[in-house]
Amino acid sequence: MSQKKEGMVIEELHIRLLDKAREAMTNAYVPYSQFRVGAALLHESGDIYVGCNIENAAYGPTNCAERTAMFSAIAQGAKPGSFPAIAVIGHTSDPIAPCGVCRQVLVELCSPETKVIMGNTTGDYHIMTVAELLPGAFTPASLQKEEQQ
């Protein structure tokens, strides 16, 4: 059964974000792994910021699709916490999930209720919230608690 949110069927929104992530995936710079990943980040205004993974021969400077989309949004003036959903897609047998580093960045830049739509190129997808992806996360509030001791 479809749920409606502000006139748009939620499942249609998920598919639209996955489609945008799939488009972004084609821009991935992956000369070493050949493993393309795309992401599409929804801003509360309706704007969509996309990202792809970008590899580097030194490996450490490699950036994931999710972080590319989030950093691009912030660089263009979006405020942390203003993202109701992000989709990530890869050519995997099961829906792809954000890595640990991306989960930590999601905790920092999104709300705990932000939907994370994890998909694959065969049309499967699974949805969790940021809070469900990283329970017990280290947050800016964790730093404040430390400072008060």
Coordinates of C-alpha atoms in Angstrom, one line a residue:
M1 CA 0.0 0.0 0.0
S2 CA 1.3 3.4 -0.9
Q3 CA 1.6 6.3 1.6
K4 CA 1.2 9.9 0.5
K5 CA 3.4 12.7 1.6
E6 CA 2.7 16.2 0.3
G7 CA 0.9 14.8 -2.7
M8 CA 3.7 12.4 -3.9
V9 CA 3.5 8.7 -3.4
I10 CA 6.4 7.8 -1.2
E11 CA 7.4 4.8 -3.3
E12 CA 7.6 7.0 -6.4
L13 CA 10.0 9.3 -4.5
H14 CA 12.2 6.3 -3.6
I15 CA 12.3 5.2 -7.2
R16 CA 13.0 8.7 -8.5
L17 CA 16.0 9.0 -6.1
L18 CA 17.2 5.6 -7.1
D19 CA 17.0 6.6 -10.7
K20 CA 19.0 9.8 -10.0
A21 CA 21.6 7.7 -8.1
R22 CA 21.8 5.3 -11.1
E23 CA 22.5 8.2 -13.4
A24 CA 25.2 9.5 -11.1
M25 CA 26.7 6.0 -10.9
T26 CA 27.7 6.4 -14.6
N27 CA 30.0 9.3 -13.7
A28 CA 32.0 7.2 -11.2
Y29 CA 35.8 7.4 -11.5
V30 CA 36.7 3.8 -10.7
P31 CA 39.8 2.8 -12.7
Y32 CA 41.0 0.4 -10.0
S33 CA 38.0 -1.4 -8.7
Q34 CA 35.5 -0.9 -11.6
F35 CA 32.9 -0.8 -8.8
R36 CA 30.5 2.0 -9.6
V37 CA 28.3 3.5 -6.9
G38 CA 25.9 6.4 -7.2
A39 CA 23.9 8.4 -4.6
A40 CA 21.1 11.0 -4.7
L41 CA 20.4 13.2 -1.7
L42 CA 17.1 14.8 -1.3
H43 CA 17.0 18.3 0.2
E44 CA 13.8 19.5 2.0
S45 CA 13.4 22.1 -0.8
G46 CA 13.0 19.2 -3.3
D47 CA 16.5 19.8 -4.8
I48 CA 18.5 16.6 -5.4
Y49 CA 22.2 16.5 -5.0
V50 CA 24.0 13.6 -6.7
G51 CA 27.3 11.9 -6.1
C52 CA 29.4 9.1 -7.4
N53 CA 32.5 7.3 -6.0
I54 CA 35.8 8.7 -7.0
E55 CA 38.9 6.5 -6.5
N56 CA 42.5 7.4 -6.1
A57 CA 45.6 5.3 -6.6
A58 CA 46.6 6.0 -3.0
Y59 CA 43.2 4.5 -1.9
G60 CA 42.9 6.7 1.2
P61 CA 41.7 9.8 -0.7
T62 CA 39.0 7.8 -2.4
N63 CA 35.5 9.2 -1.7
C64 CA 32.3 7.3 -1.7
A65 CA 29.2 8.4 -3.6
E66 CA 27.2 9.2 -0.5
R67 CA 29.8 11.5 0.9
T68 CA 30.3 13.1 -2.5
A69 CA 26.6 14.0 -2.6
M70 CA 26.5 15.2 0.9
F71 CA 29.6 17.3 0.6
S72 CA 28.4 18.8 -2.6
A73 CA 25.1 19.8 -1.0
I74 CA 26.8 21.4 1.9
A75 CA 29.3 23.2 -0.4
Q76 CA 26.3 24.6 -2.3
G77 CA 24.7 26.0 0.8
A78 CA 22.4 23.3 2.1
K79 CA 22.3 23.0 5.9
P80 CA 23.0 19.9 7.9
G81 CA 19.8 18.2 8.9
S82 CA 17.9 19.4 5.9
F83 CA 17.8 16.1 4.1
P84 CA 14.8 13.8 4.3
A85 CA 16.3 11.0 2.2
I86 CA 19.3 9.7 0.4
A87 CA 19.4 6.8 -2.1
V88 CA 22.5 4.8 -2.9
I89 CA 22.8 2.2 -5.6
G90 CA 25.4 -0.2 -6.9
H91 CA 25.7 -3.3 -9.1
T92 CA 25.4 -5.8 -6.2
S93 CA 23.3 -8.9 -5.7
D94 CA 21.6 -7.3 -2.6
P95 CA 20.8 -3.6 -2.1
I96 CA 24.1 -1.8 -1.3
A97 CA 24.6 -0.4 2.1
P98 CA 26.7 2.7 3.1
C99 CA 30.2 1.9 4.5
G100 CA 31.0 2.7 8.1
V101 CA 32.6 6.1 7.2
C102 CA 29.5 7.1 5.2
R103 CA 27.3 6.1 8.1
Q104 CA 29.2 8.3 10.4
V105 CA 28.9 11.3 8.0
L106 CA 25.2 10.6 7.6
V107 CA 24.8 10.8 11.4
E108 CA 26.6 14.2 11.3
L109 CA 24.9 15.8 8.3
C110 CA 21.4 14.2 8.4
S111 CA 18.7 13.7 11.0
P112 CA 18.3 10.4 12.7
E113 CA 15.0 10.0 10.8
T114 CA 16.5 10.5 7.3
K115 CA 15.5 7.6 5.1
V116 CA 18.4 5.7 3.5
I117 CA 17.2 3.9 0.4
M118 CA 19.7 1.2 -0.5
G119 CA 19.3 -0.3 -3.9
N120 CA 20.9 -2.4 -6.6
T121 CA 20.7 -2.2 -10.4
T122 CA 18.2 -5.1 -10.6
G123 CA 15.5 -3.0 -8.9
D124 CA 15.8 -4.4 -5.3
Y125 CA 15.8 -1.9 -2.5
H126 CA 15.6 -1.7 1.2
I127 CA 15.0 1.3 3.5
M128 CA 16.3 2.1 6.9
T129 CA 16.8 5.4 8.9
V130 CA 20.1 6.8 9.7
A131 CA 19.5 5.9 13.3
E132 CA 18.9 2.3 12.4
L133 CA 22.0 2.2 10.3
L134 CA 24.3 3.3 13.1
P135 CA 22.8 2.8 16.5
G136 CA 24.7 4.3 19.4
A137 CA 26.5 6.7 17.0
F138 CA 29.2 9.1 18.1
T139 CA 27.6 12.6 17.5
P140 CA 28.4 16.2 18.2
A141 CA 26.4 15.7 21.4
S142 CA 29.0 13.1 22.4
L143 CA 31.6 15.8 22.4
Q144 CA 29.5 18.1 24.5
K145 CA 29.0 15.4 27.1
E146 CA 32.8 14.8 27.2
E147 CA 33.5 18.6 27.7
Q148 CA 31.1 18.7 30.7
Q149 CA 32.9 16.1 32.7

